[in-house]
XYZ file of C-alpha atoms in Angstrom:
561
model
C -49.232 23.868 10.152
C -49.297 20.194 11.427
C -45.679 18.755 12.010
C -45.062 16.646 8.340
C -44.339 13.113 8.461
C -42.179 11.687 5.351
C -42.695 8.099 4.232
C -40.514 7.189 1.347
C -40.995 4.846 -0.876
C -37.832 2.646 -2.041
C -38.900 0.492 -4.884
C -37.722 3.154 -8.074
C -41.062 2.898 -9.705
C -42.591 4.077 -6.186
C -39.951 6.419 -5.575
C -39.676 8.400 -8.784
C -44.181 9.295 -8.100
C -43.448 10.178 -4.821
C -40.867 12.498 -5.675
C -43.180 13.878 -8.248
C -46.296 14.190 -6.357
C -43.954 15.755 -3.440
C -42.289 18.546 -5.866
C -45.724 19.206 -7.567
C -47.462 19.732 -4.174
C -44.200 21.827 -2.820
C -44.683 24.394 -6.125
C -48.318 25.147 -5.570
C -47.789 25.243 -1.107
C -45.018 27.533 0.140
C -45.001 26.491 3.867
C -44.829 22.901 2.434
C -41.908 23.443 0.320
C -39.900 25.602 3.008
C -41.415 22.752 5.676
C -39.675 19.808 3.008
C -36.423 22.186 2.429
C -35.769 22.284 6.117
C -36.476 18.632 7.024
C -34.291 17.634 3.820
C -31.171 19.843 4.782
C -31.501 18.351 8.435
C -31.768 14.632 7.429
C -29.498 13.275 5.225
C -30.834 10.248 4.553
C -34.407 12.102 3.448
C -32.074 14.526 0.868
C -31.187 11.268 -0.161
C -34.234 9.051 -0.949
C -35.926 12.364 -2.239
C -33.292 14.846 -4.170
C -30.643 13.068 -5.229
C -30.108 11.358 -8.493
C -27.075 9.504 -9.929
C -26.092 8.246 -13.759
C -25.944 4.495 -14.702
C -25.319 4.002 -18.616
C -25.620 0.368 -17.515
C -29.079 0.407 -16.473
C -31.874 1.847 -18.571
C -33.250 4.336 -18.249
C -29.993 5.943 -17.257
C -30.883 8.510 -15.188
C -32.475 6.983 -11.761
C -33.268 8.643 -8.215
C -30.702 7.801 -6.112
C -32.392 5.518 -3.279
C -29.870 4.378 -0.672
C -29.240 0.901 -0.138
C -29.519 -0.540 3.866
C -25.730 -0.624 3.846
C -25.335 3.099 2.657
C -28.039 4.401 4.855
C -26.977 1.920 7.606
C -23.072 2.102 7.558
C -21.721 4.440 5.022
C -23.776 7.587 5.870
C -23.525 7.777 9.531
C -19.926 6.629 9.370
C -18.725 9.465 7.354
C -21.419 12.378 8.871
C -20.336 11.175 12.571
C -16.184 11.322 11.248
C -17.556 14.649 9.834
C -18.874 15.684 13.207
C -16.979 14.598 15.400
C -13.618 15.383 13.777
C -11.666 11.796 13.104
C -10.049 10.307 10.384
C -11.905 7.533 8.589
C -10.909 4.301 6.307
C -13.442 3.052 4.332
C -11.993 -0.050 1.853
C -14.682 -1.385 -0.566
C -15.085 -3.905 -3.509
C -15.564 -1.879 -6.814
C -19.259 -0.551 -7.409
C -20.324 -0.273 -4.542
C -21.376 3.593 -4.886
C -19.136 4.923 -1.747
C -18.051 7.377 -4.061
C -21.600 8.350 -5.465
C -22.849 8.694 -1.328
C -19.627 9.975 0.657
C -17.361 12.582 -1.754
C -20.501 13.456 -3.776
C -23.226 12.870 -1.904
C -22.460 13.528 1.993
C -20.157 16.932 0.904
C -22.849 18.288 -1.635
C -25.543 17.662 1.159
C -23.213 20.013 3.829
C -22.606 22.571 1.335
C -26.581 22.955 0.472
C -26.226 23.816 4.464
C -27.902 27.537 5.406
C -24.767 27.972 7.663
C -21.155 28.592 6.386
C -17.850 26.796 7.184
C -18.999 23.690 5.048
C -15.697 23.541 3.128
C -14.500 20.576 1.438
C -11.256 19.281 -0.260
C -11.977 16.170 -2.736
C -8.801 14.328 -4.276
C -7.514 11.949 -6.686
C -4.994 10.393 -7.883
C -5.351 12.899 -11.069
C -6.705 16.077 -11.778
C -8.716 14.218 -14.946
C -10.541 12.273 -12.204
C -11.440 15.071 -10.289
C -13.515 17.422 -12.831
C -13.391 16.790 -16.680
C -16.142 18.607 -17.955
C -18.788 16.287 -19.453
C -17.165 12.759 -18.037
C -19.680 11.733 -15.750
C -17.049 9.096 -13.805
C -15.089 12.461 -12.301
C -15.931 13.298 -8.998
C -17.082 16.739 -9.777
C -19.291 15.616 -12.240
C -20.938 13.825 -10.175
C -21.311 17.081 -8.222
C -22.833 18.756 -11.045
C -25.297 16.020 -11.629
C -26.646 15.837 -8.620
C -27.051 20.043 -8.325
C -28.642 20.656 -11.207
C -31.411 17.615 -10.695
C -32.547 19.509 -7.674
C -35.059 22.003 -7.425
C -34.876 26.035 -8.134
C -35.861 26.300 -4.076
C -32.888 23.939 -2.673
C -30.350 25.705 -4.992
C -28.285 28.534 -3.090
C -29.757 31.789 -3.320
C -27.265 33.823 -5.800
C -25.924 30.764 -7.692
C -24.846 31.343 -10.987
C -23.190 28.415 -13.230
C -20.636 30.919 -15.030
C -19.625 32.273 -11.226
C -20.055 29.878 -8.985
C -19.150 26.918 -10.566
C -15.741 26.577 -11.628
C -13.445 23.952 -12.638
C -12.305 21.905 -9.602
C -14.233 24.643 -7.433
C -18.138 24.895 -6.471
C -18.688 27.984 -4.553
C -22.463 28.530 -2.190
C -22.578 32.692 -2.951
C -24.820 32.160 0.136
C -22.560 31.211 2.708
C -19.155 30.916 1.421
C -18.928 27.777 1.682
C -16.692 25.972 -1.360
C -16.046 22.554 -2.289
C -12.222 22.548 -3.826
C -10.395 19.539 -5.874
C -6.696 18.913 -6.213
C -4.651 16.034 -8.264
C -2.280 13.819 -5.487
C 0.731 15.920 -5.049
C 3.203 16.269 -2.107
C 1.565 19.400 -0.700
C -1.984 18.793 -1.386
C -3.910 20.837 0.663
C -1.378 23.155 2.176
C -2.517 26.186 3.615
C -6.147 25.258 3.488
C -8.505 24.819 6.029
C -10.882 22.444 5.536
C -14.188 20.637 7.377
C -13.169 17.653 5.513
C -10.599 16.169 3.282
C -11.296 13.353 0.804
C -8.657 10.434 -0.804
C -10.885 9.035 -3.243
C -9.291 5.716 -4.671
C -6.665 6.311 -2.001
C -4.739 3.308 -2.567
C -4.084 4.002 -6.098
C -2.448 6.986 -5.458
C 1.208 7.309 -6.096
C 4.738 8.514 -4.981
C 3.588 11.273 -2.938
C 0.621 8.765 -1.086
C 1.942 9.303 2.366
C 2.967 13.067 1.922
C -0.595 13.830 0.528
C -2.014 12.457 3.964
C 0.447 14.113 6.777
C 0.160 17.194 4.504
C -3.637 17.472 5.389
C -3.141 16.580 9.046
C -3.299 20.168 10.473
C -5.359 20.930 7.338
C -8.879 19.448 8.705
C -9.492 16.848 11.692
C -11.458 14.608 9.403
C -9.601 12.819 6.103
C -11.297 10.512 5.052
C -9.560 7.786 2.775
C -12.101 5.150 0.062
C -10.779 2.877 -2.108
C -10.439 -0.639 -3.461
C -7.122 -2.220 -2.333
C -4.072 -1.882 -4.854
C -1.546 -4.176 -2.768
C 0.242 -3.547 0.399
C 3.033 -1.196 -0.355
C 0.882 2.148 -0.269
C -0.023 4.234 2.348
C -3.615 3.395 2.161
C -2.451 -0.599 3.079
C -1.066 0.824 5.529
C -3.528 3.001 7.157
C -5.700 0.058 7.163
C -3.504 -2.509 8.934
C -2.218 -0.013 11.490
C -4.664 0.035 13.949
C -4.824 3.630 14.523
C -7.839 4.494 12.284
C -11.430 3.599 12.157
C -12.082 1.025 9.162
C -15.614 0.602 7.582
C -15.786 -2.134 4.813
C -18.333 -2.316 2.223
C -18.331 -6.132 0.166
C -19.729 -6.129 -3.681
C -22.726 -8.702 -2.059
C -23.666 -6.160 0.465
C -25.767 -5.081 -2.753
C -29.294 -6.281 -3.061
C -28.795 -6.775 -6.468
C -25.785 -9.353 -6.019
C -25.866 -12.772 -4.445
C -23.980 -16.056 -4.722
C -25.058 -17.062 -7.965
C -23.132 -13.459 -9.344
C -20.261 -13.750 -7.252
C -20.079 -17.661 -9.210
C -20.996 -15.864 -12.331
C -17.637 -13.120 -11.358
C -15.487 -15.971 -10.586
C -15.530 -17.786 -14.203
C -14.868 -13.973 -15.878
C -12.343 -12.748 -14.109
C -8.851 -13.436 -13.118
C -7.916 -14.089 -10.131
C -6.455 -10.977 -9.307
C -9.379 -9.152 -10.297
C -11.600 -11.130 -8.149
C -9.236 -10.379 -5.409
C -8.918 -6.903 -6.762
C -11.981 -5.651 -7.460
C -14.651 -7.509 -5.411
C -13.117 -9.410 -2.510
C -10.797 -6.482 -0.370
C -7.682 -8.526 -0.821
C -4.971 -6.090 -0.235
C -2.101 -9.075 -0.902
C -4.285 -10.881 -3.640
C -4.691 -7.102 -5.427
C -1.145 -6.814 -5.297
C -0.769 -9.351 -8.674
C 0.085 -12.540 -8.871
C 1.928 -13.313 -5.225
C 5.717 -14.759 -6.282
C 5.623 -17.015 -3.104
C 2.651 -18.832 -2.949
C 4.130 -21.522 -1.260
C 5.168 -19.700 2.442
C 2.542 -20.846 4.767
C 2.351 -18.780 8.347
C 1.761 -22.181 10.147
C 4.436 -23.967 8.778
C 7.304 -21.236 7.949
C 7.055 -19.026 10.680
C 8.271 -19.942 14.241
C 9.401 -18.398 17.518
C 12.903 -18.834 16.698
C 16.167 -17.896 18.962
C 19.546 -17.185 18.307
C 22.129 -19.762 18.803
C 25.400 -17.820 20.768
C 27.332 -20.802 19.629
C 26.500 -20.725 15.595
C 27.904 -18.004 13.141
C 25.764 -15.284 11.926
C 25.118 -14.247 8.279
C 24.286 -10.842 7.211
C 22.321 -10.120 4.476
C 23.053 -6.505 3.282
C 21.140 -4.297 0.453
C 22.351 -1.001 -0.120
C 20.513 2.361 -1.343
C 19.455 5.830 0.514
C 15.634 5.041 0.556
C 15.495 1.755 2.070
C 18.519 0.169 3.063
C 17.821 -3.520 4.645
C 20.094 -5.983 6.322
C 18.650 -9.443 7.407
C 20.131 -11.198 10.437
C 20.300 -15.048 9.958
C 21.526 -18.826 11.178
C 22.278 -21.549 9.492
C 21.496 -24.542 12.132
C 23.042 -27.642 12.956
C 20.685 -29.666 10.742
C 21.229 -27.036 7.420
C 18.006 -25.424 8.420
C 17.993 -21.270 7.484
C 16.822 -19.331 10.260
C 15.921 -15.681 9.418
C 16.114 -13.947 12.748
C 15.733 -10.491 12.284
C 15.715 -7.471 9.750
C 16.305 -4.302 9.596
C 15.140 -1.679 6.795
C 16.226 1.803 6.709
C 14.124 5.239 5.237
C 16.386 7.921 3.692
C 19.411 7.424 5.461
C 22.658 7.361 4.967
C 24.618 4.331 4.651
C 27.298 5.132 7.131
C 24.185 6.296 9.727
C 22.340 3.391 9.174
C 25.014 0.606 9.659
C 26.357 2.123 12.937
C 22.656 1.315 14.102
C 23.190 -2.186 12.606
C 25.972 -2.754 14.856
C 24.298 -1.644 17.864
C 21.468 -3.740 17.009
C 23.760 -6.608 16.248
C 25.339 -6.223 20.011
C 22.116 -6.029 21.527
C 20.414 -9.072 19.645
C 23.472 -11.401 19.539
C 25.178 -10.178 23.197
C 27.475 -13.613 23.031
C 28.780 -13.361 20.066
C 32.450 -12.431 18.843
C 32.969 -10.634 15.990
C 34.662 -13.112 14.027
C 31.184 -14.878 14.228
C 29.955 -12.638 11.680
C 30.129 -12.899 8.306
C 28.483 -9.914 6.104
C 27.305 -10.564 2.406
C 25.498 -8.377 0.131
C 24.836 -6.494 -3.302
C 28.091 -6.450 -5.698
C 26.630 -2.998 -6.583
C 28.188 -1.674 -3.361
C 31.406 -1.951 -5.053
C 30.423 1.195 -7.404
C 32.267 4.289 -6.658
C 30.037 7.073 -5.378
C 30.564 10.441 -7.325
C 29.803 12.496 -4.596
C 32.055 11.248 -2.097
C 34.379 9.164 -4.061
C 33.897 6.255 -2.248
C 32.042 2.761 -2.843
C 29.663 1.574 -0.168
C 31.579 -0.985 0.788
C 34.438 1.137 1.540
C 31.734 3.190 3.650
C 30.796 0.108 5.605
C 34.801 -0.458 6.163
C 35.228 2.074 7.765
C 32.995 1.179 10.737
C 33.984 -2.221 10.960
C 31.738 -4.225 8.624
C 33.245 -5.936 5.708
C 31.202 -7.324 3.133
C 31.563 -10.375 0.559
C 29.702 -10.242 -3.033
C 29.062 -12.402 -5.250
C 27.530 -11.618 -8.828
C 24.622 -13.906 -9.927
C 21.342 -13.693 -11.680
C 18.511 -12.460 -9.432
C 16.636 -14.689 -11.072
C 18.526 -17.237 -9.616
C 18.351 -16.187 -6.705
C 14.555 -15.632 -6.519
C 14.103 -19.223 -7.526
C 16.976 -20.689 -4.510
C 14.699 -19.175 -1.767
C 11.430 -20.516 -3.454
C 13.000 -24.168 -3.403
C 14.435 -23.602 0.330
C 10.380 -23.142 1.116
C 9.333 -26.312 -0.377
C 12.341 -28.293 1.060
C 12.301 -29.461 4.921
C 14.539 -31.198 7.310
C 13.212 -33.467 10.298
C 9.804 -32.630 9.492
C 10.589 -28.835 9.379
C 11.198 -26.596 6.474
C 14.573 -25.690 5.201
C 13.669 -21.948 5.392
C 12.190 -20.455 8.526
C 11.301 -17.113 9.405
C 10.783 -15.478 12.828
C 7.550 -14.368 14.767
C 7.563 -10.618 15.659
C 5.093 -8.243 16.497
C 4.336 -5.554 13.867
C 6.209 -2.445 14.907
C 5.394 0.072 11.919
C 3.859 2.113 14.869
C 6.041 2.161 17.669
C 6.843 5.918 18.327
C 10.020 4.695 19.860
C 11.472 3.524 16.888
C 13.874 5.902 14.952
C 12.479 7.876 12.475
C 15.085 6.752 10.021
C 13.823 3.074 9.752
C 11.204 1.186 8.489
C 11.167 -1.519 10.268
C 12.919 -3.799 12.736
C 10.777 -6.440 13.262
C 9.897 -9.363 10.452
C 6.377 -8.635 10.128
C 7.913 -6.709 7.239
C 9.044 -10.348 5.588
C 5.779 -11.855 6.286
C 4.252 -9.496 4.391
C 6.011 -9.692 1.565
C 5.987 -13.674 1.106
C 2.395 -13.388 1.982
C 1.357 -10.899 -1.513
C 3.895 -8.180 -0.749
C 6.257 -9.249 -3.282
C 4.845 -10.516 -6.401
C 5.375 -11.216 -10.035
C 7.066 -8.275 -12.082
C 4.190 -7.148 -14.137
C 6.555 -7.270 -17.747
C 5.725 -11.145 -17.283
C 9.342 -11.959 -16.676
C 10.307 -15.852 -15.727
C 10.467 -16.268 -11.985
C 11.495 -12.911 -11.052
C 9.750 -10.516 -8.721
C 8.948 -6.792 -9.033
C 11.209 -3.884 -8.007
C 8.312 -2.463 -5.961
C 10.777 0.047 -3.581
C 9.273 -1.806 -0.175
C 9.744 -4.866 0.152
C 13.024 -6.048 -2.724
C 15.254 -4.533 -0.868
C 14.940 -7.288 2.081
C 14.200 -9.883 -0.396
C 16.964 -9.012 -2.333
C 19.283 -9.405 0.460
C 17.666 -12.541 1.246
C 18.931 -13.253 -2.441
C 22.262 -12.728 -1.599
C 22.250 -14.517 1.455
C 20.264 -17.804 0.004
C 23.310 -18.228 -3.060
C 25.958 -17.343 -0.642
C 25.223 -20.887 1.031
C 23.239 -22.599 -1.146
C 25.013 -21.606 -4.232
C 22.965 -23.119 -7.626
C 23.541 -27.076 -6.200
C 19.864 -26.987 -5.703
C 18.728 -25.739 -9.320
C 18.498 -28.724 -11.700
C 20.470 -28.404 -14.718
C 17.698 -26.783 -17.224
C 17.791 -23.926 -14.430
C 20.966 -23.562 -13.779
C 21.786 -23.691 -17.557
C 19.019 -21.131 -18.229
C 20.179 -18.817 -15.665
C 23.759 -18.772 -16.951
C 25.278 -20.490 -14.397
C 27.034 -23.687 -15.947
C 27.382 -24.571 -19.699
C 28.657 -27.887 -21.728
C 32.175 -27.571 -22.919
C 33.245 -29.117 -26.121
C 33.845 -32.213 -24.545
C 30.463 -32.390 -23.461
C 31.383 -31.623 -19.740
C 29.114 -29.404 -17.324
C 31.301 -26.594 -16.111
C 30.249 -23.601 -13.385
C 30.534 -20.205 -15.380
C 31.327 -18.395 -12.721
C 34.151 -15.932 -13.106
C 36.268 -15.568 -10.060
C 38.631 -12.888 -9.864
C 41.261 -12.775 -6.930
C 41.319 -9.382 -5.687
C 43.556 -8.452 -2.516
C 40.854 -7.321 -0.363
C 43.598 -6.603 2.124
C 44.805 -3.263 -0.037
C 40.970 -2.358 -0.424
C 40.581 -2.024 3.005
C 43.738 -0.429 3.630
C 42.433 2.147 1.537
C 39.218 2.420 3.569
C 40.075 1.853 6.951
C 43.507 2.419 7.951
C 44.799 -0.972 9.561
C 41.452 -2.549 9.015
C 41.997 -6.721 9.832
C 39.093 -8.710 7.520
C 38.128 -11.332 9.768
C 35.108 -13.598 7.722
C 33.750 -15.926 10.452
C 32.886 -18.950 8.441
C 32.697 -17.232 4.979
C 36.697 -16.821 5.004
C 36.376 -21.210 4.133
C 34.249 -20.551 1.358
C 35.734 -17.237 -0.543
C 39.283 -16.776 1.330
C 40.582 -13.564 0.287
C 39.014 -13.748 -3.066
C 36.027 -11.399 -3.883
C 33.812 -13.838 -6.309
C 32.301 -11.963 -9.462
């Protein structure tokens, strides 16, 4: 027969009687129908326009051909065939309802799997095994599946197929081929032991805990994952994928639609927070976060190439803890300005382990420096004995030679001293500068047992990466397990030297720092217990000498509680 040429109608109403007219002709004509088979399994974009079909409850009358839009048949279905195809991984980020869902994990993989050749094997995940395949919730990815299956005709069906066989929960098997699309809930080993064409994340940044195990797990598992989502903040694996500069990033906005235009996106703005706008429609990965808790650090005004002074002391800001141990390196100038210098956050590692590397990082930053020009401060938690080896943290960091003050006071209070230090300047220049460093998440030379060494990790987090605790609490930030730990020993750093003098009374008061005595007098509430730090670290190091730098005028040989 004469070589078939395929023009498809996009407006619905034009679409859904060419589809009709095409299946009724295909029924009556065998060569036509195995002619339109073949050309639909080769061309995606054709399967598309002409077989598939999707579920809107929004938009009458619910059950509409699926007819790409220019960005899904211009961006997202090459992107993901070509990762497919070619064997690379793949970020796409998105605003919500945008239908990358509908065209890539449901779509794209049921398309392959219709395939008259085997080895089309998928893995779809989620961040719970309810959003993979609930049976009769059409929002679950195998659902979707279904849907578009059983809207396509008796001919384009596998040969064999059999709902009560082949179709399984989490499972869709082609008795053809072989060829089986699998699901699987996030875990820590998802996909182990597979072997796989391609690997979905679906929501990817939503996905919790085990985030980055889920994605090394499947790196020997396929050579295509393929992560989609909206962005949930920055301290997720999926943030992080995105910003390192190692994957291939495709970005779909919510007025890519045809359907949406200025006059919606106004329309969005007066509904919706502003968290949701930054959420849900605008791919803001800090402004998705929540509400940001520092709103006032500005990148042009608070961070600066900064150097350290050989001939000013150094505070060290220390927060203990296996996971993510952090120390921040800082100056206090001649004209009261706080420098931050440098950082350094650990990743499962010892104490002990990480503060030797501290002190070689110390000696290689600060070469003209004495020891007696360092003064360490950090969390009075480190004073807690540790069952297991019957020592406090403290004593831990004793014994290599780093001796460290605490203080007890609110973190409230101490949230609210380093907000004030960035609205305060000196000589034009803030009170509270940080320093410019390159982002070295990805240097393979780095020890596997950090984070990070370089402050990108701090501009992050005054830029969304720490934020508002979501239980609404006044002026205090959200235990996130990324970035409090450097903030936190920020904290302890920022009332170490600028100790409450800068709260106003109704602060201070509210924080439980001073009170009114009977005589109507503002007193300090702080309790200070003298403690002969001498004996403690006797007991640590044997013949350890304290030696406090410039913290010995402010706390002696007194611990403060």
């Amino acid at each position: 027969m004469e070589r078939v040429v395929f023009t498809v109608p996009r407006e619905r109403q034009a679409n859904l009687e060419f589809r009709q007219q095409l299946l009724a002709r295909c029924e009556h004509d065998p060569e036509l129908r195995s002619a339109v088979r073949t050309y639909a399994l080769r061309d995606v974009i054709f399967w598309f326009d002409v077989f598939a079909w999707t579920y809107d409850p929004r938009v009458p009358p619910f059950h509409l051909p699926f007819v790409l839009f220019d960005y899904e048949r211009e961006i997202l279905v090459p992107e993901f065939c070509a990762a497919i195809e070619e064997g690379y991984d793949l970020y796409a980020e998105k605003s919500r309802d945008t239908g990358v869902t509908e065209v890539g994990p449901s779509g794209v993989t049921l398309h392959y799997w219709l395939q008259d050749s085997g080895g089309n094997d998928f893995l779809i995940g989620s961040r719970k095994e309810d959003l993979v395949d609930s049976r009769g919730v059409p929002d679950t990815i195998f659902e979707k599946l279904r849907y578009k299956l059983y809207h396509l005709p008796k001919w384009m069906i596998p040969t064999g197929f059999r709902r009560d066989k082949h179709d399984l929960h989490c499972k869709l098997i082609n008795p053809a081929t072989g060829s089986v699309i699998v699901g699987e809930a996030n875990n820590k080993h998802f996909g182990t032991g597979a072997r796989k064409k391609c690997v979905w994340y679906d929501e990817f940044p939503k996905w919790e805990s085990t985030d980055s195990d889920a994605w090394t797990s499947c790196g020997d598992v396929t050579k295509c994952r393929i992560a989609v989502g909206t962005p949930f903040g920055m301290s997720n694996k999926a943030a992080e994928l995105r910003h390192s500069g190692q994957i291939k990033v495709i970005r779909v906005h919510a007025l890519q639609r045809p359907d949406r235009d200025m006059d919606w996106y106004r329309e969005q703005k007066k509904r919706r927070t502003e968290q949701e706008l930054a959420q849900e429609i605008d791919i803001s990965y800090e402004g998705s976060a929540g509400k940001r808790f520092f709103p006032n650090y500005n990148l042009s005004l608070h961070r600066r190439e900064l150097v350290a002074n050989p001939d000013l002391d150094v505070l060290m800001c220390w927060d203990f803890g296996y996971h993510h141990p952090a120390v921040l390196f800082t100056q206090k100038d001649t004209f009261d300005r706080w420098l931050w210098l440098h950082c350094i956050v650990g990743k499962n590692v010892l104490i002990d382990h990480f503060a030797r590397y501290v002190q070689r990082m110390m000696a290689k930053w600060f070469p003209e420096h004495r020891a007696e020009q360092f003064t360490h401060v950090g969390d009075p938690a480190g004073g807690s004995v540790n069952d297991k080896i019957d020592e406090t943290t403290i004593m831990m960091l004793a014994k290599v030679g780093i001796y460290v003050v605490t203080q007890r006071s609110p973190r409230v209070t101490r949230a609210k001293l380093m907000k004030l230090l960035l609205d305060q300047n000196v000589n034009g220049l803030p009170t509270l500068m940080v320093s410019a460093e390159e982002d070295d998440r990805y240097d393979k030379k780095k020890p596997e047992f950090l984070l990070t060494q370089s402050m990108w990790h701090v501009h992050e987090g005054f830029l969304g990466g720490v934020r508002y605790d979501d239980r609404g609490e006044k002026e205090d930030y959200k235990k996130d397990g990324t970035f409090d730990h450097i903030f936190d020993a920020a904290g302890y750093g920022a009332y170490y030297l600028y100790p409450a003098g800068l709260l106003d009374f109704d602060d201070a008061r509210s924080d439980g720092l001073i009170e009114r005595n009977r005589e109507g007098q503002v007193t300090r509430r702080r309790k200070v217990k003298t403690v002969d730090l001498d004996a403690e670290i006797r007991a640590a190091h044997s013949g350890g000498n304290v030696r406090f730098g410039y913290g010995a005028a402010r706390v002696g040989r007194r611990r403060v509680y």
